[in-house]
CSV table of C-alpha atoms and ligand atoms in Angstrom, one decimal:
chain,number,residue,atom,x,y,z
A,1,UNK,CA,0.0,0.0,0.0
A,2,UNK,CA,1.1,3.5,-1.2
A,3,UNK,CA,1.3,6.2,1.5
A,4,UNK,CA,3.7,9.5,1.9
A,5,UNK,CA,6.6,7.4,3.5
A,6,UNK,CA,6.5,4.8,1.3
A,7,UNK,CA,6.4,6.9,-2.0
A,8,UNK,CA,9.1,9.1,-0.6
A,9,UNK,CA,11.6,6.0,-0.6
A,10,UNK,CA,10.5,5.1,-4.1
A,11,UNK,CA,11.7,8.4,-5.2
A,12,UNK,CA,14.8,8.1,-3.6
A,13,UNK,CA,15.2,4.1,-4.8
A,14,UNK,CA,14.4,5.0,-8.3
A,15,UNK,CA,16.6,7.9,-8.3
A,16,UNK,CA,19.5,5.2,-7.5
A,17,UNK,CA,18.5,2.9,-10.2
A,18,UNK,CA,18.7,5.5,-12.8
A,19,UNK,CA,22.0,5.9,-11.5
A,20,UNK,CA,23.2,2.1,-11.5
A,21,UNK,CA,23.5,2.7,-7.9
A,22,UNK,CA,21.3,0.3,-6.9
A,23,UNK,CA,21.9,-2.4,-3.9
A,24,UNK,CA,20.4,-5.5,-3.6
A,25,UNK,CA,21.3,-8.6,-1.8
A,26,UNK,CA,21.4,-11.4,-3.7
A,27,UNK,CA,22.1,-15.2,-2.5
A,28,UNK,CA,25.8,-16.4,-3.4
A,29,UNK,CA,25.3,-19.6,-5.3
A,30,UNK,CA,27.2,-21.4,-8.2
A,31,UNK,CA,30.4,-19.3,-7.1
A,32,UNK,CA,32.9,-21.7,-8.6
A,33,UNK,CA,36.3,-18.8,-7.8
A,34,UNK,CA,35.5,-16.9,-5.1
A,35,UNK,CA,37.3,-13.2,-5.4
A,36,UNK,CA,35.1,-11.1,-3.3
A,37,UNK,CA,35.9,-12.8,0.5
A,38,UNK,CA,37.9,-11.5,3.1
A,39,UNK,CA,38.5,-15.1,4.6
A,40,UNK,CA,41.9,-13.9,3.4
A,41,UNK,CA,43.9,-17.3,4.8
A,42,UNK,CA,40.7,-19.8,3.8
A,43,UNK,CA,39.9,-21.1,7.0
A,44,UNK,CA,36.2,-20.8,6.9
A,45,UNK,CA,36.2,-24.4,5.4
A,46,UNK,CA,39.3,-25.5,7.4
A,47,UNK,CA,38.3,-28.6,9.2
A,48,UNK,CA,39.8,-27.9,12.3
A,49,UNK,CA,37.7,-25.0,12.4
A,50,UNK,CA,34.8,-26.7,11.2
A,51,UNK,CA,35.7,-29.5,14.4
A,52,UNK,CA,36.1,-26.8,16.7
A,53,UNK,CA,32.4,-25.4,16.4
A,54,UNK,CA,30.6,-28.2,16.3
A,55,UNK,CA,32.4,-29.1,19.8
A,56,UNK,CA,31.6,-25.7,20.8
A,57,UNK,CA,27.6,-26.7,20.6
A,58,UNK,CA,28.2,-29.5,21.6
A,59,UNK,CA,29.1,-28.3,24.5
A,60,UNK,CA,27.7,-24.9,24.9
A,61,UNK,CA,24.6,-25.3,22.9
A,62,UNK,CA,24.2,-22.9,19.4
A,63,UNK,CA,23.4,-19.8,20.7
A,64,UNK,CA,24.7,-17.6,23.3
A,65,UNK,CA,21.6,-17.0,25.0
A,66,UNK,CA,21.8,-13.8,26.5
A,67,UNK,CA,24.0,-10.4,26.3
A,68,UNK,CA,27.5,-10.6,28.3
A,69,UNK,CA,26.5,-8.6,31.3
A,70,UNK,CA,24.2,-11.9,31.6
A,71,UNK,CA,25.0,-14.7,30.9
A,72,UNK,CA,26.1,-14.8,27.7
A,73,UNK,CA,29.8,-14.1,28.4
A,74,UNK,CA,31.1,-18.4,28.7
A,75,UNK,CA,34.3,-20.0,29.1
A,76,UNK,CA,34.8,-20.0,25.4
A,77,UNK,CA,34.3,-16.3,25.1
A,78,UNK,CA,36.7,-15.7,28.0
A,79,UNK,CA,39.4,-18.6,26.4
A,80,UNK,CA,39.1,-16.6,23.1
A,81,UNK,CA,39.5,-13.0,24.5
A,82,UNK,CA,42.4,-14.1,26.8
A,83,UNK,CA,43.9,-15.8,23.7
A,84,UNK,CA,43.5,-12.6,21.3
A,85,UNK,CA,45.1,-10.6,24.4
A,86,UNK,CA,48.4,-12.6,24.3
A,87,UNK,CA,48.4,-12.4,20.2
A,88,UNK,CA,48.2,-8.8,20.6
A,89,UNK,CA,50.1,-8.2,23.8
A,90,UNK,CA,47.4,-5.4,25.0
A,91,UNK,CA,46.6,-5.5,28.8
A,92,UNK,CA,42.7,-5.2,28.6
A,93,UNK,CA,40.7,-5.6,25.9
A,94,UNK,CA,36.4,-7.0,24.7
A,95,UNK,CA,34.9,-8.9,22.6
A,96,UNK,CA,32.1,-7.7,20.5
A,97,UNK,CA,29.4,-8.3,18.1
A,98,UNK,CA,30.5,-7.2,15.3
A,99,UNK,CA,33.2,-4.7,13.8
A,100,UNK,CA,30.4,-3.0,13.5
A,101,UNK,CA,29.7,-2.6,16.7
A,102,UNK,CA,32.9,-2.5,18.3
A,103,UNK,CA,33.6,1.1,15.9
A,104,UNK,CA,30.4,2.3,17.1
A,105,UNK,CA,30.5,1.9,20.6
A,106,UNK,CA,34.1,3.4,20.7
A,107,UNK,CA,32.8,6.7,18.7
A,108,UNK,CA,29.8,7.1,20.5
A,109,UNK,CA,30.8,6.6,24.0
A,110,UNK,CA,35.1,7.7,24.5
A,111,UNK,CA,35.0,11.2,22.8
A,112,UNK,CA,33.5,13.8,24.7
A,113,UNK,CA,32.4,17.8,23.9
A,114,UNK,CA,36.0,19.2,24.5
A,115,UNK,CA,37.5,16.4,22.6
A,116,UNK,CA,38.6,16.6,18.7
A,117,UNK,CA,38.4,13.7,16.5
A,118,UNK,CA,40.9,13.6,13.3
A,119,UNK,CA,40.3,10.9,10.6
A,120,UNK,CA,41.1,10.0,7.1
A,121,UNK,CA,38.6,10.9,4.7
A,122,UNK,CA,38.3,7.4,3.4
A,123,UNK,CA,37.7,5.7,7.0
A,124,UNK,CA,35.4,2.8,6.9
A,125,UNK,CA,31.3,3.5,7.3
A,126,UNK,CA,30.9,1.4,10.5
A,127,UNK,CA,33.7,4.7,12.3
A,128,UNK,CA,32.2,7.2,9.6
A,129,UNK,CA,28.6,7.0,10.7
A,130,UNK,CA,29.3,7.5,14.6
A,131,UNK,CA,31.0,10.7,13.6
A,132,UNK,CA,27.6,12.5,13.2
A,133,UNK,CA,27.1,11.8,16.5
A,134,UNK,CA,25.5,14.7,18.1
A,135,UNK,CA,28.8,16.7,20.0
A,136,UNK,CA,31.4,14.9,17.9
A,137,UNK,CA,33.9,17.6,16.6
A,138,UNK,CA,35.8,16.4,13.7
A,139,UNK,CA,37.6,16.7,10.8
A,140,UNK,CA,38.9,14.6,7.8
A,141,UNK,CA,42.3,14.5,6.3
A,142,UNK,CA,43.1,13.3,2.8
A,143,UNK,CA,43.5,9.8,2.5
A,144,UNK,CA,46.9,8.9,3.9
A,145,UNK,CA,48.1,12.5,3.7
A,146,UNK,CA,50.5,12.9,7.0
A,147,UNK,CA,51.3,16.2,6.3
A,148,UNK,CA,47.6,17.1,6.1
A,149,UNK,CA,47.0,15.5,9.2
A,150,UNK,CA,49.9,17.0,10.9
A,151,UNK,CA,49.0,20.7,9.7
A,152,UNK,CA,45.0,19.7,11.6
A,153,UNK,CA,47.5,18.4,14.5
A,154,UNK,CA,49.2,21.5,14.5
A,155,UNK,CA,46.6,23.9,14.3
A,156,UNK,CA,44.5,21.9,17.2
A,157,UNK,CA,46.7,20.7,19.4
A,158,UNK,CA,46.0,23.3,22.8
A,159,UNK,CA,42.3,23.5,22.1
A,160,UNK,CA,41.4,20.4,23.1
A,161,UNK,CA,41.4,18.0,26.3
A,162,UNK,CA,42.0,15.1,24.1
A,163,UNK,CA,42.8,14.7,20.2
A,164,UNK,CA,41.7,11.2,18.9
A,165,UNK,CA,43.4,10.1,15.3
A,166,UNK,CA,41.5,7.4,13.7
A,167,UNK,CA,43.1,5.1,11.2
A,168,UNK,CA,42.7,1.9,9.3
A,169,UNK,CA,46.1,-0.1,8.7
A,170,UNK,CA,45.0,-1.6,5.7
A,171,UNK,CA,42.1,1.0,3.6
A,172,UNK,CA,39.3,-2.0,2.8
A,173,UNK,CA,38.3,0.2,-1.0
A,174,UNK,CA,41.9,0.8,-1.5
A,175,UNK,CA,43.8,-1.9,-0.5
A,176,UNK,CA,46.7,0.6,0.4
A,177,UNK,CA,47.9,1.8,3.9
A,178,UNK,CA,49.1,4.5,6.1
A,179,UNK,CA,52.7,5.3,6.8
A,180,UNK,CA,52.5,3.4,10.6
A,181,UNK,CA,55.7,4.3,11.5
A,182,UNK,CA,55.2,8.1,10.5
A,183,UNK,CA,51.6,8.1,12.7
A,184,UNK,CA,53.7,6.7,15.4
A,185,UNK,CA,56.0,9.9,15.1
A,186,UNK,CA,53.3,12.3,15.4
A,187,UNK,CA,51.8,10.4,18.2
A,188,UNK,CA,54.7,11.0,20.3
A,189,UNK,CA,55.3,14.6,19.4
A,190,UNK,CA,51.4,15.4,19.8
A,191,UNK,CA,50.3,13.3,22.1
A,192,UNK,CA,47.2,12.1,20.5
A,193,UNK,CA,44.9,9.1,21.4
A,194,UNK,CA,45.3,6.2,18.3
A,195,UNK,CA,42.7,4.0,17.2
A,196,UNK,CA,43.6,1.3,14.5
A,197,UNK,CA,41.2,-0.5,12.7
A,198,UNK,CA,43.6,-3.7,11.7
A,199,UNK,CA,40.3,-5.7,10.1
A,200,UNK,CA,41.5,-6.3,7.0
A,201,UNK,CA,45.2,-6.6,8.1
A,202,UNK,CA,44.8,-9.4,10.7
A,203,UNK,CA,46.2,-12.7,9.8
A,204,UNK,CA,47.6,-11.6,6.9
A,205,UNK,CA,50.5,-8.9,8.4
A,206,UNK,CA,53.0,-9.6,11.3
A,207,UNK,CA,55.1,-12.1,11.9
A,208,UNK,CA,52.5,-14.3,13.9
A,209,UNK,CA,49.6,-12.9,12.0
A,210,UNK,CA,49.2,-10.0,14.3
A,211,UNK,CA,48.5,-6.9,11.8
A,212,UNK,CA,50.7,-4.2,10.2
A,213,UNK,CA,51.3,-2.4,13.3
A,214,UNK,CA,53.3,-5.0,14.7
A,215,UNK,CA,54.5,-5.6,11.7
A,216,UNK,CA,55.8,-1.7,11.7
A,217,UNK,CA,57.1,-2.4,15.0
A,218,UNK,CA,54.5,0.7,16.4
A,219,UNK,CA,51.8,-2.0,18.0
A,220,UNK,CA,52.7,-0.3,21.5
A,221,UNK,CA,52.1,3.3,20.1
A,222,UNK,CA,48.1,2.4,19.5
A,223,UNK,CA,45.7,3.0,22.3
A,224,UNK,CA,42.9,1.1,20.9
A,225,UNK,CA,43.6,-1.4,18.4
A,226,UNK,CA,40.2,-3.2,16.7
A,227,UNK,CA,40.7,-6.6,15.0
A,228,UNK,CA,37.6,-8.8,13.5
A,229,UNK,CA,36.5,-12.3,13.5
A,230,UNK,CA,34.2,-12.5,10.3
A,231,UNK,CA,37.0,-11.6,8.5
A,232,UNK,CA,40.5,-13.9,9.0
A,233,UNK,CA,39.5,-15.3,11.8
A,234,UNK,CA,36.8,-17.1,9.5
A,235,UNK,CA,33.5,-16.6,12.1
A,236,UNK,CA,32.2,-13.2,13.2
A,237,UNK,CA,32.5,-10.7,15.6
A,238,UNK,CA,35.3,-8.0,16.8
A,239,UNK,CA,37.5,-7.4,19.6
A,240,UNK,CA,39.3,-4.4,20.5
A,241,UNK,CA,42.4,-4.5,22.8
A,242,UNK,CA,44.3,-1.1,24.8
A,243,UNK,CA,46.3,-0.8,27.8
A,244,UNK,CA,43.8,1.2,29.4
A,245,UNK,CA,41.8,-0.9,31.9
A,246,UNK,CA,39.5,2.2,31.7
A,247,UNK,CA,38.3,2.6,28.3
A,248,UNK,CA,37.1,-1.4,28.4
A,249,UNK,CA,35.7,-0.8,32.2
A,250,UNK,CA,33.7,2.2,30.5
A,251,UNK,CA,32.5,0.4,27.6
A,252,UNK,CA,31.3,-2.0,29.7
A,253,UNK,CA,29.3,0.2,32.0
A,254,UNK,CA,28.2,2.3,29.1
A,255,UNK,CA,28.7,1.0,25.8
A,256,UNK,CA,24.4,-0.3,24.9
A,257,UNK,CA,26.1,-2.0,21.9
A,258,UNK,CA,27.8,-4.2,24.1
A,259,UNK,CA,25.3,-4.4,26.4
A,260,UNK,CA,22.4,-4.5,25.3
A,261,UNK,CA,22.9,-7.2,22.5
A,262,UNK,CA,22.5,-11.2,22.9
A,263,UNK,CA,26.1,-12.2,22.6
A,264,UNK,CA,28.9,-14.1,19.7
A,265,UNK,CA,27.2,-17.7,20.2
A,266,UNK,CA,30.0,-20.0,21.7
A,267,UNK,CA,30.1,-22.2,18.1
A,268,UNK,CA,31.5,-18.4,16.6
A,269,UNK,CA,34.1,-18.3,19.6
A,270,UNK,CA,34.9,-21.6,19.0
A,271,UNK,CA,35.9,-21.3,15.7
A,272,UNK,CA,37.5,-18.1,16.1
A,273,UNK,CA,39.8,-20.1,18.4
A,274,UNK,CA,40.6,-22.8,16.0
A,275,UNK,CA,41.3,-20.3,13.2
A,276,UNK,CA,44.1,-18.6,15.5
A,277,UNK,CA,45.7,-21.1,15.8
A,278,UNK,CA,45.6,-21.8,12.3
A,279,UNK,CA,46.1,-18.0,11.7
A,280,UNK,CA,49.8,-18.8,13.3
A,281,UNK,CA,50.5,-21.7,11.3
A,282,UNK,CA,49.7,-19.9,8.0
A,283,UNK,CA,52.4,-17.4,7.9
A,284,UNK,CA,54.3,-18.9,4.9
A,285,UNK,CA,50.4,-19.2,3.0
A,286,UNK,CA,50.6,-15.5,4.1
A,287,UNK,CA,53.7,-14.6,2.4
A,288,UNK,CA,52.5,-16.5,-0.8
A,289,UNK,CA,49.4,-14.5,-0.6
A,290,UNK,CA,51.3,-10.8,-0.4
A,291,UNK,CA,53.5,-11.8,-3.2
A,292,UNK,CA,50.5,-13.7,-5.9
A,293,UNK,CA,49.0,-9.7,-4.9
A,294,UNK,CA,52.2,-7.8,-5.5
A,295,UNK,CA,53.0,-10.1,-8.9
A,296,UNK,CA,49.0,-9.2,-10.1
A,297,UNK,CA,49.2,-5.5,-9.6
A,298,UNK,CA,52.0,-5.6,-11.9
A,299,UNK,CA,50.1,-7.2,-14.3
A,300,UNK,CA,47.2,-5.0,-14.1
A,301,UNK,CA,49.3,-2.3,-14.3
A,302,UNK,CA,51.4,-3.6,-17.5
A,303,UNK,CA,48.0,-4.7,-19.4
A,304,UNK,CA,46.8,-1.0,-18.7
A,305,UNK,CA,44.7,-1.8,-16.2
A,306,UNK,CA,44.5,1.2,-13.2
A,307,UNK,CA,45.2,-0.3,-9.9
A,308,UNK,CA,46.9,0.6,-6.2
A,309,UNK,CA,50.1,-0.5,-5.8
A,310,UNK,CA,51.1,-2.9,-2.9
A,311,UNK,CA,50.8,-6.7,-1.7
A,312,UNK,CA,47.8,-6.4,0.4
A,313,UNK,CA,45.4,-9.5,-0.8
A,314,UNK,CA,42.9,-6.5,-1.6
A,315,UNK,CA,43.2,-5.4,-5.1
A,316,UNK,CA,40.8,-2.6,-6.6
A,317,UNK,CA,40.4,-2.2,-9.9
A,318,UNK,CA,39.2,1.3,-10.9
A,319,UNK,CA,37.1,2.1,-14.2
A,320,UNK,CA,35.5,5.0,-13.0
A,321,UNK,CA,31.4,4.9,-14.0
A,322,UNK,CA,29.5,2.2,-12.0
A,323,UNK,CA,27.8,0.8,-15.1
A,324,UNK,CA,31.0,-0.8,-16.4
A,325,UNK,CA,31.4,-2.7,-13.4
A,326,UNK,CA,28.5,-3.5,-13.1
A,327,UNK,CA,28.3,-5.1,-16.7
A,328,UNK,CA,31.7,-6.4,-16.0
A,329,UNK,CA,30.9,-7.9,-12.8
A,330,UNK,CA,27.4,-9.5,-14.3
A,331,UNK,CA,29.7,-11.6,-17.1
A,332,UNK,CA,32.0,-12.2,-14.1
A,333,UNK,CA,29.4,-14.5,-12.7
A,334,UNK,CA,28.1,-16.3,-15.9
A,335,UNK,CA,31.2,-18.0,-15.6
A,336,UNK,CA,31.6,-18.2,-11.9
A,337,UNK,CA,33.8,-16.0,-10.9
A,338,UNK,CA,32.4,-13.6,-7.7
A,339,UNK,CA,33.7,-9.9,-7.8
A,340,UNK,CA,32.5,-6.6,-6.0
A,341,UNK,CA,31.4,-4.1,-8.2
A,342,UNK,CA,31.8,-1.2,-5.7
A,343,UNK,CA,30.3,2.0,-6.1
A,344,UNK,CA,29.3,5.6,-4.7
A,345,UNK,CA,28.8,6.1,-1.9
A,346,UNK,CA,30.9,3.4,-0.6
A,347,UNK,CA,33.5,4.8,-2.8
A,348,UNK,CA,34.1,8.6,-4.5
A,349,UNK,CA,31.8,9.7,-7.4
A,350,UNK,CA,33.8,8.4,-10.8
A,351,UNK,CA,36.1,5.9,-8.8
A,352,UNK,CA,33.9,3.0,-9.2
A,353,UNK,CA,35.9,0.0,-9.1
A,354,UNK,CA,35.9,-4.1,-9.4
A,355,UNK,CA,37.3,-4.9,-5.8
A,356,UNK,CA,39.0,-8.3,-5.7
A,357,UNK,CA,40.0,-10.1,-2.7
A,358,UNK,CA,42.9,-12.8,-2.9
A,359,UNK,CA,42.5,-15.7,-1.0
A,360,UNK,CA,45.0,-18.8,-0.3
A,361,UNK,CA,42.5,-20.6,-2.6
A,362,UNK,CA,43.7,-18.4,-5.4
A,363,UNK,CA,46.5,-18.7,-7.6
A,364,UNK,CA,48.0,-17.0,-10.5
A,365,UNK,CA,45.8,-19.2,-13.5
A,366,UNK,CA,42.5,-18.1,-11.6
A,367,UNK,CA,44.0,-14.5,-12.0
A,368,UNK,CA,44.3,-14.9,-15.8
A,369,UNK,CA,40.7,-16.1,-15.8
A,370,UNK,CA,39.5,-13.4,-14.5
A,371,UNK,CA,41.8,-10.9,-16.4
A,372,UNK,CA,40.7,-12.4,-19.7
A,373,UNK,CA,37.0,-12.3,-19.0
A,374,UNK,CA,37.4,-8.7,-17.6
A,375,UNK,CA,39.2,-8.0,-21.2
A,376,UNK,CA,36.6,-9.5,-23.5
A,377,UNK,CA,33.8,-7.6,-21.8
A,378,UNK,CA,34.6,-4.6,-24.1
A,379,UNK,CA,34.2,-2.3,-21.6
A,380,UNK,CA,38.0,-0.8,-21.4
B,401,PLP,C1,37.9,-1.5,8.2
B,401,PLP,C2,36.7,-2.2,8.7
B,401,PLP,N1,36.3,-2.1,10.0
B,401,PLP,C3,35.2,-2.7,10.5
B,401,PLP,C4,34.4,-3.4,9.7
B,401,PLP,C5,33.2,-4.0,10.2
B,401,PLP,O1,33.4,-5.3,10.7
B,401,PLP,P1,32.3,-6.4,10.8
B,401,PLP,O2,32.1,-7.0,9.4
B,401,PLP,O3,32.8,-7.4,11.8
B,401,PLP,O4,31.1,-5.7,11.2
B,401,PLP,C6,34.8,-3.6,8.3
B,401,PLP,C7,33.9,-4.5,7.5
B,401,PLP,O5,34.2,-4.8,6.4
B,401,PLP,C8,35.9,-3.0,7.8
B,401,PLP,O6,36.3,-3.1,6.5
């Protein structure tokens, strides 16, 4: 039935579709090459993993059952937060329900009215859309542009009880990252508070999987460091970890999205424990991965292609208007292959771009597949 609401998000849908903006979610089936996961290491199907949930209900049962300030918080939970600590080597740190989440709650609940909140422009939605937060004070530097963020720094830094710099290590539409060590810099002369988003980094960066800060050797230089489970880690969820016993005490007392949110289910934690494990047994599949990305790039590059350089398993693959990848992506999947076509307003107006995530499933004839497909679409 028609009535004002409903014909007022018609307008807006149809205004989309004339765009080829569009969204829909569509069930992934008769996916024969996967390029569009972010179970980086493939553990998803690893049958450890696997093993490890099903022991987990078992157990536990399937669900949680209740939010953690209940009863939802089990000895799996606590084995896989006490495990993720000694990975990262933070003091104190939470689980949550999602990345989501975790970015959320730490937006909406550690800044306060006198503080300032410096990000890159390109930050990832689930830390954008906390910004508009009612008293939020922010601004955006250009993506990984120090020198931008250091003139903000500069300009800012006695206004303010506390400045918080929020960075991704590894951009998930770009594939590229920040100069760590250079952040780390500024954070000592400036004194700001760090949070690193590492979602997209975990398992695939340090040398036991740990990210690119420790990678960078600057892991003690973040206050708040965020890691997910959907993504390596091959279940779902997010954790973030800090030296600061008061920031998780906080959360906890305040945070609703923690709160007030039936908990990970045990099977989740469960498998999020196996894939660590895993995650540390995979660095020389992690290596391979960096350098099949680093070697494809190249190619992109020398076939004329207009990529990002670097070796991050994330590779996009910019054409600029979204109906070419949209086409491009369509004859993608009549032969199997799964691609994201990503456009505004995840990404900026005339950077529309096939996004491709490597996997240690993938290998350098898969690559030539998709390359050749991408090349007889006529859309170049
Ligand atoms: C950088 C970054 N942070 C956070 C998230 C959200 O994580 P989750 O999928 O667990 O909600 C994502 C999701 O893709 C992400 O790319």
């Amino acid at each position: 039935m028609k009535n004002n609401l409903t014909i007022r998000l018609q307008k807006t849908l149809d205004q989309r579709k004339q765009n080829d903006l569009f969204r829909s979610i569509n069930p992934s089936q008769g996916i024969r090459l996967n390029l569009s996961s972010n179970d980086y290491l493939n553990l998803r199907t690893h049958p450890e993993v696997i093993r490890a949930s099903q022991i987990a209900a078992e157990i536990y049962g399937t669900g949680s059952g209740a939010s953690p300030l209940l009863t939802g918080f089990g000895p799996l939970h606590q084995q896989l937060l006490k495990s993720l600590q000694r990975w990262i080597g933070k003091n104190s740190g939470l689980l949550f329900n999602s990345g989501f989440m975790a970015n959320q709650a730490l937006i909406h609940h550690l800044p306060g009215p006198k503080d300032l909140i410096l990000t890159d422009r390109l930050i990832h939605h689930s830390l954008a859309q906390a910004l508009g937060h009612k008293d939020r004070l922010f601004h955006r530097f250009q993506h990984n542009d120090l020198d931008h963020l250091e003139s903000l720094l500069e300009k800012n830094k006695k206004d303010f009880d506390t400045v918080f710099v929020i960075t991704e290590s590894l951009y998930s539409m770009e594939g590229d990252s920040p100069d760590l060590v250079r952040l780390a810099e500024l954070k000592k002369r400036y004194g700001f508070f760090w949070i690193l988003d590492e979602a997209h980094a975990l398992g695939v960066y340090g040398p036991n999987g740990e990210g690119l800060a420790k990678e960078t050797g600057v892991l003690e230089h973040v206050d708040i460091f965020i890691g997910t489970l959907g993504k390596t880690l091959a279940s779902m969820g997010a954790f973030i970890m800090t030296d600061s016993r008061e920031v998780t005490d906080y959360l906890t007392n305040f945070a609703g999205e923690l709160i007030y949110s039936t908990f990970i289910p045990p099977t989740v934690a469960g498998a999020a424990l196996a894939a660590l494990d895993q995650v540390q047994a995979s660095r020389q599949s992690a290596e391979d991965l960096r350098l099949l990305s680093k070697n494809f790039r190249n190619q992109l590059s020398e076939t004329g292609h207009k990529t990002i350089a670097g070796d991050s398993p994330i590779i996009p693959v910019i054409l600029e208007e979204p109906d070419q990848v949209l086409k491009i992506q369509e004859q993608l999947l009549e032969v199997g292959i799964a691609v994201a076509a990503v456009r505004p307003p995840t990404v900026p107006q005339g950077a529309s771009r096939l996004r491709l995530s490597l996997h240690t499933g993938v290998d350098a004839t898969n690559l030539d597949e998709f390359l050749d497909v991408v090349n007889q679409c006529g859309v170049l």
